[in-house]
Amino acid sequence: MKILIVDDEEQIRIMVGEFLENEGHQILLAVNGSEGLETARRESDGLNLIILDNKMPVMSGLEMLQTLRKEGNQVAVIIVTGHSEMDEETLIRHEVRGLIEKPFSLETLKNLINENKSR
Amino acid sequence: MGPLKWFKAKIGSEVSDIPIVSIFSSRPWWLELVLLGLFGLYAVFFAPMHQVLLGAEGMFQGLLVIVTGLLLGPWRGALLSGVIGYFSGYLWAQFYPSSFVGSALLSGAVGMGFGWLGDLLRRAAAQSRELKKAHQALQAAEGRLKQTEKLVFMGELAASIGHEINQPLTIIHMGGELAIRALSQQNLDKVHKNLNLIVGQSERAGKIIHRMKLLAKKEGTKTYETHQLNQLLDIAVKLVAEQLRLESIEVEMNLTSEPTPVHCDSVQLEMVFTNLLLNAKDALSKAPQKRIILSTCHRDGKIVTDIADTGEGIPAELMDQIFLPFFTTKEVGKGTGLGLSISNRIIESHGGELHATSAPGKGSVFSVILPRYHAA
């Protein structure tokens, strides 16, 4: 799978990236919503999944997701949040595939990705 | 011997040694009765009016006249008050060489005076008790108010702290997972790297908690101490740093290099500065240029702190409402409308002033003016 990881915390980007690479995925990285949006637009066809942090400077995860959906991009998205920042309605409206709360384990993330692969 | 005579004899014998002329014994008994009747009339009809006109309350004679008049009828009331008025008058007649009615009046006046004074003292005592009670209640209420204010501010900070502390926790969690995995692969370099990461991130989490502790400390202890205002500002900026970073807000600090001693409750001042910084952050949410300029300087023996933002500014018609409790322009659930009113109260309780100036479209400046502390 080609996976885009959008997170403003460098260490999280690196660790999740390396872990998923070891699992055999192709990884792209972005430091905020704005950069993530550009990458997602550029990779519009080949991209399978975005792991999207919500709270970020410049552009939040939710803003990036709203823009993507407005542009008709239906790529699968797993949202990473600190605490219950998003209600269920927002998640359904933007067709979010999964929600993962910080702090989370790499195993949980792996399972969530595998569930999505089989869908 | 009738009771009247016995009374007269007793009092007369007790005061007869005093070398002032007693006029009582020189009058025949029937004249005494006539005077008694006259005084009774005076006591019933004129004395209460007198006392009402003077506005004196709680005076024994007036009360007695009215009560006995009401209970026994005017005639008996007059007689009884006359008897008492007479004897008090008689006593005074022993000391003052004046006529019987005159001395009775004098005794009445003195009685009135004492009654009035007693009443005044009783009232003063009651007032002082009430004041003491009110003062205690006020102190308790102030303690509760301080706690509530702190909760309001802590609530506003909690979300940001939660997010901030989740970052190192996530990394620690993942680092642990990766270290375990590397250990099973006998990759000691990777184990080492991840364990180092865990140590570093634990320290980061510890620092966040330490900053929170600065706000939560000093519960119930002596709170006024001398602090450097510049340092308090530094702590406040660190407390909201993560929120400002998430909003891509730049902070410029132009703090004076001179000492900035203030006698204050440091936790309360940190709350004020944190609140003003978070307000500036909200004002900047839609601004093209996101900048907060924090400056301190000395002016006329005071220390002035300006917190300026490059936000949308405050409309002129709202300027006189912003310090009112529960006034807010933020959407429901976002702000309590208490921040500025609480801040204003805190600064005033420190003998300072909180002012706001704003240029719509350009930004606002909130100025905190505090007295500079001079060691005695």
Coordinates of N, CA and C in Angstrom, one line a residue, chain A residues 32-112:
Chain A
N32 N 2.4 18.9 7.9 CA 1.1 19.6 8.2 C 0.1 19.4 7.2
G33 N -1.2 19.9 7.4 CA -2.3 19.7 6.5 C -2.0 20.2 5.1
S34 N -1.4 21.4 5.1 CA -1.1 22.1 3.8 C -0.2 21.2 3.0
E35 N 0.9 20.7 3.6 CA 1.9 19.9 2.8 C 1.2 18.6 2.4
G36 N 0.4 18.0 3.4 CA -0.3 16.8 3.1 C -1.2 16.9 2.0
L37 N -1.9 18.0 1.9 CA -2.9 18.3 0.8 C -2.2 18.2 -0.5
E38 N -1.0 18.9 -0.6 CA -0.3 19.0 -1.8 C 0.2 17.6 -2.3
T39 N 0.7 16.8 -1.3 CA 1.1 15.4 -1.6 C 0.0 14.6 -2.1
A40 N -1.2 14.7 -1.4 CA -2.4 13.9 -1.7 C -2.8 14.3 -3.2
R41 N -2.8 15.5 -3.5 CA -3.2 16.0 -4.8 C -2.3 15.4 -5.9
R42 N -1.0 15.5 -5.6 CA 0.1 15.0 -6.5 C -0.1 13.5 -6.8
E43 N -0.4 12.8 -5.7 CA -0.4 11.3 -5.7 C -1.8 10.8 -5.9
S44 N -2.7 11.6 -6.4 CA -4.1 11.3 -6.4 C -4.5 9.9 -6.8
D45 N -3.8 9.3 -7.7 CA -4.2 8.0 -8.2 C -3.6 6.8 -7.4
G46 N -2.3 7.0 -7.1 CA -1.6 5.8 -6.4 C -1.8 5.7 -4.9
L47 N -2.3 6.7 -4.3 CA -2.4 6.8 -2.8 C -3.5 5.9 -2.3
N48 N -3.2 5.0 -1.4 CA -4.2 4.1 -0.8 C -4.8 4.6 0.5
L49 N -3.9 5.2 1.3 CA -4.4 5.6 2.7 C -3.6 6.8 3.2
I50 N -4.4 7.6 4.0 CA -3.7 8.7 4.7 C -3.9 8.5 6.2
I51 N -2.8 8.5 6.9 CA -2.8 8.5 8.4 C -2.7 10.0 8.8
L52 N -3.7 10.6 9.3 CA -3.8 12.0 9.4 C -4.0 12.5 10.9
D53 N -3.0 13.2 11.4 CA -3.1 13.8 12.7 C -4.0 14.9 12.6
N54 N -4.8 15.2 13.6 CA -5.7 16.3 13.5 C -5.1 17.7 13.9
K55 N -4.6 17.8 15.1 CA -4.1 19.1 15.6 C -2.7 19.3 15.0
M56 N -2.6 20.3 14.1 CA -1.3 20.6 13.5 C -1.3 22.1 13.2
P57 N -0.1 22.7 13.2 CA -0.1 24.1 12.8 C -0.4 24.3 11.3
V58 N -0.5 25.5 10.9 CA -0.7 25.9 9.4 C -2.1 25.4 9.0
M59 N -2.3 24.0 8.9 CA -3.6 23.5 8.5 C -3.9 22.2 9.3
S60 N -5.0 22.2 9.9 CA -5.4 21.0 10.7 C -5.7 19.8 9.8
G61 N -5.8 18.6 10.4 CA -6.2 17.4 9.7 C -7.6 17.5 9.2
L62 N -8.5 18.1 10.0 CA -9.9 18.2 9.6 C -10.0 19.1 8.4
E63 N -9.3 20.2 8.4 CA -9.3 21.2 7.3 C -8.8 20.5 6.0
M64 N -7.7 19.7 6.1 CA -7.2 19.1 5.0 C -8.2 18.1 4.4
L65 N -8.8 17.3 5.3 CA -9.8 16.3 4.9 C -11.0 16.9 4.2
Q66 N -11.5 18.0 4.8 CA -12.6 18.7 4.2 C -12.3 19.2 2.7
T67 N -11.1 19.7 2.6 CA -10.7 20.2 1.2 C -10.6 19.0 0.3
L68 N -10.0 17.9 0.7 CA -9.9 16.7 -0.1 C -11.2 16.2 -0.6
R69 N -12.2 16.1 0.3 CA -13.5 15.6 0.0 C -14.2 16.6 -1.0
K70 N -14.0 17.9 -0.7 CA -14.6 18.9 -1.6 C -14.1 18.7 -3.0
E71 N -12.8 18.4 -3.1 CA -12.2 18.2 -4.5 C -12.6 16.8 -5.1
G72 N -13.4 16.0 -4.3 CA -13.8 14.7 -4.8 C -12.8 13.6 -4.6
N73 N -11.8 13.9 -3.8 CA -10.8 12.8 -3.5 C -11.4 11.9 -2.4
Q74 N -11.6 10.7 -2.7 CA -12.2 9.7 -1.8 C -11.2 8.8 -1.1
V75 N -9.9 9.1 -1.1 CA -8.9 8.3 -0.5 C -9.2 7.9 0.9
A76 N -8.9 6.6 1.3 CA -9.2 6.2 2.7 C -8.3 7.0 3.7
V77 N -9.0 7.4 4.8 CA -8.3 8.2 5.8 C -8.5 7.6 7.2
I78 N -7.4 7.5 7.9 CA -7.5 7.2 9.4 C -7.0 8.4 10.1
I79 N -7.9 8.9 11.0 CA -7.6 10.1 11.7 C -7.0 9.7 13.1
V80 N -5.9 10.5 13.4 CA -5.3 10.4 14.7 C -5.6 11.6 15.5
T81 N -6.2 11.4 16.7 CA -6.6 12.5 17.5 C -6.0 12.4 18.9
G82 N -5.8 13.6 19.6 CA -5.3 13.6 21.0 C -6.4 13.1 21.9
H83 N -7.6 13.7 21.8 CA -8.7 13.2 22.7 C -9.9 13.5 21.8
S84 N -11.1 13.2 22.3 CA -12.3 13.3 21.5 C -12.5 14.7 20.9
E85 N -11.8 15.0 19.9 CA -11.9 16.3 19.2 C -13.0 16.2 18.2
M86 N -13.3 15.0 17.7 CA -14.3 15.0 16.6 C -15.5 14.1 16.9
D87 N -16.7 14.6 16.5 CA -17.8 13.8 16.8 C -18.1 12.8 15.7
E88 N -19.0 11.9 16.0 CA -19.2 10.8 15.1 C -19.7 11.3 13.7
E89 N -20.6 12.3 13.8 CA -21.2 12.9 12.6 C -20.1 13.4 11.6
T90 N -19.2 14.1 12.2 CA -18.1 14.6 11.3 C -17.3 13.5 10.7
L91 N -17.1 12.4 11.5 CA -16.3 11.3 10.9 C -17.1 10.6 9.8
I92 N -18.4 10.4 10.0 CA -19.2 9.7 9.0 C -19.3 10.6 7.7
R93 N -19.5 11.9 7.9 CA -19.7 12.8 6.8 C -18.5 12.9 5.9
H94 N -17.3 12.7 6.5 CA -16.1 12.8 5.7 C -15.6 11.4 5.4
E95 N -16.4 10.4 5.6 CA -16.1 9.0 5.3 C -14.7 8.6 5.8
V96 N -14.5 8.8 7.1 CA -13.3 8.5 7.7 C -13.3 7.0 8.0
R97 N -12.3 6.2 7.7 CA -12.2 4.8 7.8 C -11.9 4.3 9.2
G98 N -11.2 5.2 10.0 CA -10.9 4.7 11.3 C -10.4 5.9 12.1
L99 N -10.5 5.7 13.4 CA -10.1 6.8 14.3 C -9.2 6.1 15.4
I100 N -8.0 6.8 15.6 CA -7.1 6.2 16.5 C -6.7 7.3 17.5
E101 N -6.8 7.0 18.8 CA -6.5 8.0 19.8 C -5.1 7.9 20.3
K102 N -4.4 9.1 20.5 CA -3.1 9.1 21.1 C -3.2 8.9 22.6
P103 N -2.3 8.3 23.3 CA -1.2 7.5 22.7 C -1.7 6.2 22.2
F104 N -1.1 5.8 21.0 CA -1.6 4.5 20.4 C -0.4 3.6 20.2
S105 N -0.7 2.3 20.0 CA 0.4 1.4 19.8 C 0.5 1.1 18.3
L106 N 1.7 0.8 17.8 CA 1.9 0.5 16.4 C 1.1 -0.8 16.0
E107 N 1.0 -1.7 16.9 CA 0.2 -2.9 16.6 C -1.3 -2.6 16.3
T108 N -1.9 -1.6 17.1 CA -3.2 -1.2 16.9 C -3.3 -0.6 15.5
L109 N -2.4 0.2 15.1 CA -2.4 0.9 13.8 C -2.3 -0.1 12.7
K110 N -1.4 -1.1 12.9 CA -1.2 -2.2 11.9 C -2.5 -2.9 11.7
N111 N -3.2 -3.3 12.8 CA -4.5 -4.0 12.7 C -5.5 -3.2 12.0
L112 N -5.6 -1.9 12.3 CA -6.6 -1.0 11.6 C -6.3 -0.9 10.1

